[in-house]
Amino acid sequence: GENVEQHPSTLSVQEGDSAVIKCTYSDSASNYFPWYKQELGKRPQLIIDIRSNVGEKKDQRIAVTLNKTAKHFSLHITETQPEDSAVYFCAASRWDGSGGGADGLTFGKGTHLIIQP
Amino acid sequence: KAGVTQTPRYLIKTRGQQVTLSCSPISGHRSVSWYQQTPGQGLQFLFEYFSETQRNKGNFPGRFSGRQFSNSRSEMNVSTLELGDSALYLCASSERGAEQFFGPGTRLTVL
């Protein structure tokens, strides 16, 4: 089955600096890679995702890059703010695009992002 | 649209008992997935239902089961509870099987 490794487990950055979280996956059939943000005591929230036919996707201060050859994808957060402090999870799955169900998401262990004032 | 809802939010059970958790997906979403979240194992996939059929299953024992109704609401059941079943159980709904939106979870404590 799929295995997702996520690094680092904890990341502390100064407010205003950039943060990068990296993930690798093992199953070359995986084609959908979402990122979730989970604040303490709250549900995971989908913040950005990328499909395997795209190399990069941006949404304001957040971007995700995908290297299918290396089976590697990363989350980039620029101009970090205090509200970015949370645990971030990467995930991978196979999705056939038919609209009918999907393999379950395989998650990384999470990165605790701390924004220092 | 209203988000994914789960009931109950908190449960306390004793070993050997069984429990049923409920999930109502976002209106129009036909896929419901269940996940277990623990500090040690992280987020782990339990199973996924689409149009009342279990489409995918994670690596959990048969004590964990689920079902989906015609209105897409889903329930999961855990029988013969063990201490290690204490966790946050999250369900997620999806319109097309890719983007999954999570509910607030049910916190299960097994004593």
Short mmCIF file of C-alpha atoms in Angstrom, two decimals:
data_model
loop_
_atom_site.label_atom_id
_atom_site.label_comp_id
_atom_site.label_asym_id
_atom_site.label_seq_id
_atom_site.Cartn_x
_atom_site.Cartn_y
_atom_site.Cartn_z
CA GLY A 1 0.00 0.00 0.00
CA GLU A 2 0.86 3.68 -0.10
CA ASN A 3 3.31 5.16 2.40
CA VAL A 4 3.71 8.91 2.92
CA GLU A 5 6.69 10.37 4.76
CA GLN A 6 6.51 13.99 5.97
CA HIS A 7 9.31 16.25 7.20
CA PRO A 8 9.98 18.05 9.42
CA SER A 9 7.80 17.04 12.33
CA THR A 10 8.20 20.51 13.86
CA LEU A 11 9.04 23.74 12.08
CA SER A 12 9.54 27.07 13.80
CA VAL A 13 9.85 30.21 11.66
CA GLN A 14 9.84 33.95 12.29
CA GLU A 15 6.68 35.80 11.34
CA GLY A 16 7.03 37.05 7.79
CA ASP A 17 9.48 34.32 6.75
CA SER A 18 8.66 31.38 4.48
CA ALA A 19 7.94 27.82 5.56
CA VAL A 20 8.45 24.67 3.50
CA ILE A 21 7.09 21.22 4.37
CA LYS A 22 8.12 18.20 2.32
CA CYS A 23 6.48 14.85 1.65
CA THR A 24 7.42 11.75 -0.27
CA TYR A 25 5.11 8.97 -1.39
CA SER A 26 5.75 5.39 -2.46
CA ASP A 27 2.91 4.39 -4.82
CA SER A 28 3.51 5.64 -8.35
CA ALA A 29 -0.23 5.16 -9.03
CA SER A 30 -1.12 7.96 -6.59
CA ASN A 31 -2.36 10.98 -8.50
CA TYR A 32 -4.04 13.27 -6.00
CA PHE A 33 -2.14 15.14 -3.28
CA PRO A 34 -4.04 17.36 -0.82
CA TRP A 35 -2.74 19.37 2.11
CA TYR A 36 -4.75 19.85 5.30
CA LYS A 37 -4.36 22.32 8.16
CA GLN A 38 -5.55 21.29 11.60
CA GLU A 39 -5.73 23.77 14.44
CA LEU A 40 -5.86 22.48 17.99
CA GLY A 41 -9.23 20.89 18.73
CA LYS A 42 -10.55 21.51 15.23
CA ARG A 43 -11.21 19.47 12.12
CA PRO A 44 -8.64 19.14 9.33
CA GLN A 45 -9.27 21.79 6.67
CA LEU A 46 -8.32 21.33 3.04
CA ILE A 47 -6.06 24.25 2.12
CA ILE A 48 -4.73 23.26 -1.29
CA ASP A 49 -4.43 20.19 -3.49
CA ILE A 50 -2.67 19.16 -6.67
CA ARG A 51 -3.24 16.46 -9.24
CA SER A 52 -0.47 14.56 -10.97
CA ASN A 53 -0.98 16.31 -14.31
CA VAL A 54 0.15 19.60 -12.76
CA GLY A 55 3.60 20.50 -11.45
CA GLU A 56 2.72 23.52 -9.35
CA LYS A 57 -0.34 25.26 -7.95
CA LYS A 58 -0.62 28.55 -6.07
CA ASP A 59 -3.31 30.15 -3.96
CA GLN A 60 -2.29 33.51 -2.53
CA ARG A 61 0.48 32.81 0.03
CA ILE A 62 0.29 29.05 -0.36
CA ALA A 63 1.81 26.95 -3.12
CA VAL A 64 2.33 23.25 -3.70
CA THR A 65 4.88 21.66 -6.02
CA LEU A 66 4.91 18.09 -7.28
CA ASN A 67 7.78 16.05 -8.70
CA LYS A 68 6.28 12.80 -9.99
CA THR A 69 9.64 11.36 -10.97
CA ALA A 70 11.02 11.74 -7.48
CA LYS A 71 7.61 11.02 -5.88
CA HIS A 72 7.97 14.18 -3.88
CA PHE A 73 5.65 17.11 -3.14
CA SER A 74 6.02 20.19 -0.99
CA LEU A 75 3.95 22.91 0.64
CA HIS A 76 5.29 26.46 0.57
CA ILE A 77 3.86 29.21 2.75
CA THR A 78 5.20 32.71 2.19
CA GLU A 79 4.94 35.76 4.46
CA THR A 80 3.89 33.61 7.40
CA GLN A 81 1.42 35.04 9.91
CA PRO A 82 0.48 34.00 13.47
CA GLU A 83 -2.73 32.40 12.19
CA ASP A 84 -0.64 29.99 10.11
CA SER A 85 0.37 28.22 13.34
CA ALA A 86 -1.18 24.73 13.19
CA VAL A 87 -0.41 21.12 12.28
CA TYR A 88 -0.17 20.53 8.54
CA PHE A 89 -0.78 17.14 6.95
CA CYS A 90 0.08 16.01 3.46
CA ALA A 91 -1.77 13.09 1.90
CA ALA A 92 -1.84 10.98 -1.23
CA SER A 93 -4.45 8.85 -2.96
CA ARG A 94 -5.47 7.32 -6.26
CA TRP A 95 -8.49 8.87 -7.87
CA ASP A 96 -9.94 7.63 -11.13
CA GLY A 97 -11.64 10.92 -11.87
CA SER A 98 -14.94 9.26 -12.63
CA GLY A 99 -16.73 10.92 -9.78
CA GLY A 100 -17.41 7.64 -8.11
CA GLY A 101 -15.45 7.13 -4.93
CA ALA A 102 -11.74 7.18 -4.30
CA ASP A 103 -9.06 5.28 -2.51
CA GLY A 104 -8.70 6.51 1.01
CA LEU A 105 -6.23 9.25 1.75
CA THR A 106 -2.89 8.11 3.15
CA PHE A 107 -1.60 10.83 5.44
CA GLY A 108 1.83 11.89 6.54
CA LYS A 109 2.46 12.15 10.29
CA GLY A 110 2.03 15.92 10.29
CA THR A 111 4.20 19.02 10.76
CA HIS A 112 3.65 21.32 13.71
CA LEU A 113 4.28 24.79 12.31
CA ILE A 114 5.09 27.43 14.90
CA ILE A 115 5.17 31.09 13.89
CA GLN A 116 7.41 33.10 16.20
CA PRO A 117 6.41 36.77 16.66
CA LYS B 1 -24.15 24.66 2.20
CA ALA B 2 -23.96 23.26 5.69
CA GLY B 3 -20.75 21.40 6.48
CA VAL B 4 -20.24 17.80 7.48
CA THR B 5 -21.82 17.00 10.83
CA GLN B 6 -21.06 14.16 13.21
CA THR B 7 -22.89 12.88 16.25
CA PRO B 8 -22.25 12.43 19.03
CA ARG B 9 -19.25 14.71 19.57
CA TYR B 10 -18.07 12.85 22.65
CA LEU B 11 -18.53 9.30 23.88
CA ILE B 12 -17.26 7.34 26.84
CA LYS B 13 -17.56 3.55 26.72
CA THR B 14 -16.07 0.61 28.55
CA ARG B 15 -14.10 -2.28 27.11
CA GLY B 16 -16.25 -4.89 25.43
CA GLN B 17 -19.08 -2.54 24.58
CA GLN B 18 -20.01 -1.48 21.08
CA VAL B 19 -20.54 1.98 19.68
CA THR B 20 -22.23 3.56 16.65
CA LEU B 21 -21.14 6.90 15.24
CA SER B 22 -23.09 8.95 12.72
CA CYS B 23 -22.04 11.25 9.90
CA SER B 24 -24.15 13.54 7.71
CA PRO B 25 -22.30 14.67 4.58
CA ILE B 26 -22.50 17.97 2.79
CA SER B 27 -25.69 18.12 0.75
CA GLY B 28 -25.10 16.58 -2.66
CA HIS B 29 -21.99 14.66 -1.62
CA ARG B 30 -22.32 10.95 -2.23
CA SER B 31 -18.94 9.74 -0.96
CA VAL B 32 -18.29 9.39 2.77
CA SER B 33 -14.96 8.26 4.20
CA TRP B 34 -14.06 7.49 7.80
CA TYR B 35 -10.70 8.06 9.48
CA GLN B 36 -9.24 7.35 12.89
CA GLN B 37 -6.91 9.96 14.41
CA THR B 38 -4.62 9.13 17.33
CA PRO B 39 -1.46 10.84 18.60
CA GLY B 40 0.62 7.75 17.89
CA GLN B 41 -0.67 6.59 14.52
CA GLY B 42 -1.92 9.87 13.10
CA LEU B 43 -4.75 9.88 10.59
CA GLN B 44 -5.62 6.43 9.26
CA PHE B 45 -8.21 5.51 6.65
CA LEU B 46 -10.97 3.15 7.80
CA PHE B 47 -13.35 2.83 4.83
CA GLU B 48 -15.17 4.73 2.13
CA TYR B 49 -18.77 4.48 0.99
CA PHE B 50 -20.29 5.68 -2.24
CA SER B 51 -23.94 5.22 -3.16
CA GLU B 52 -24.49 2.84 -0.24
CA THR B 53 -21.59 0.58 -1.27
CA GLN B 54 -18.28 0.17 0.50
CA ARG B 55 -15.74 0.99 -2.19
CA ASN B 56 -12.50 0.90 -0.24
CA LYS B 57 -11.31 -0.36 3.11
CA GLY B 58 -8.25 0.37 5.20
CA ASN B 59 -6.26 -2.01 7.34
CA PHE B 60 -8.50 -2.30 10.39
CA PRO B 61 -9.97 -5.41 12.03
CA GLY B 62 -13.47 -6.63 11.26
CA ARG B 63 -14.72 -5.09 14.52
CA PHE B 64 -14.87 -1.85 12.56
CA SER B 65 -17.77 -1.71 10.14
CA GLY B 66 -19.93 0.84 8.48
CA ARG B 67 -22.84 1.50 6.23
CA GLN B 68 -24.35 4.24 4.14
CA PHE B 69 -27.99 5.05 3.68
CA SER B 70 -29.85 6.19 0.59
CA ASN B 71 -29.63 9.83 1.74
CA SER B 72 -25.81 9.45 1.90
CA ARG B 73 -25.71 9.61 5.70
CA SER B 74 -23.27 7.10 7.08
CA GLU B 75 -22.72 5.24 10.31
CA MET B 76 -19.72 3.37 11.59
CA ASN B 77 -19.83 0.72 14.27
CA VAL B 78 -17.09 -0.61 16.49
CA SER B 79 -17.84 -3.81 18.36
CA THR B 80 -16.05 -5.32 21.36
CA LEU B 81 -14.29 -2.06 22.17
CA GLU B 82 -10.64 -2.15 23.22
CA LEU B 83 -8.64 0.51 25.07
CA GLY B 84 -6.69 1.16 21.87
CA ASP B 85 -9.86 2.21 20.08
CA SER B 86 -9.81 5.49 21.99
CA ALA B 87 -9.41 8.09 19.27
CA LEU B 88 -10.96 10.92 17.33
CA TYR B 89 -13.12 9.46 14.56
CA LEU B 90 -13.48 11.75 11.60
CA CYS B 91 -15.71 11.43 8.63
CA ALA B 92 -15.18 13.27 5.38
CA SER B 93 -17.53 13.80 2.49
CA SER B 94 -16.74 14.33 -1.15
CA GLU B 95 -18.74 15.23 -4.22
CA ARG B 96 -16.52 13.54 -6.77
CA GLY B 97 -14.29 11.37 -4.63
CA ALA B 98 -11.25 13.65 -4.60
CA GLU B 99 -11.57 16.75 -2.41
CA GLN B 100 -12.63 15.53 1.00
CA PHE B 101 -14.17 17.82 3.62
CA PHE B 102 -14.01 16.73 7.22
CA GLY B 103 -16.56 16.83 9.99
CA PRO B 104 -15.68 17.91 13.56
CA GLY B 105 -15.16 14.34 14.68
CA THR B 106 -16.40 12.13 17.50
CA ARG B 107 -14.02 11.80 20.43
CA LEU B 108 -14.32 8.21 21.72
CA THR B 109 -12.83 7.28 25.08
CA VAL B 110 -12.73 3.61 26.05
CA LEU B 111 -12.25 2.90 29.76
#
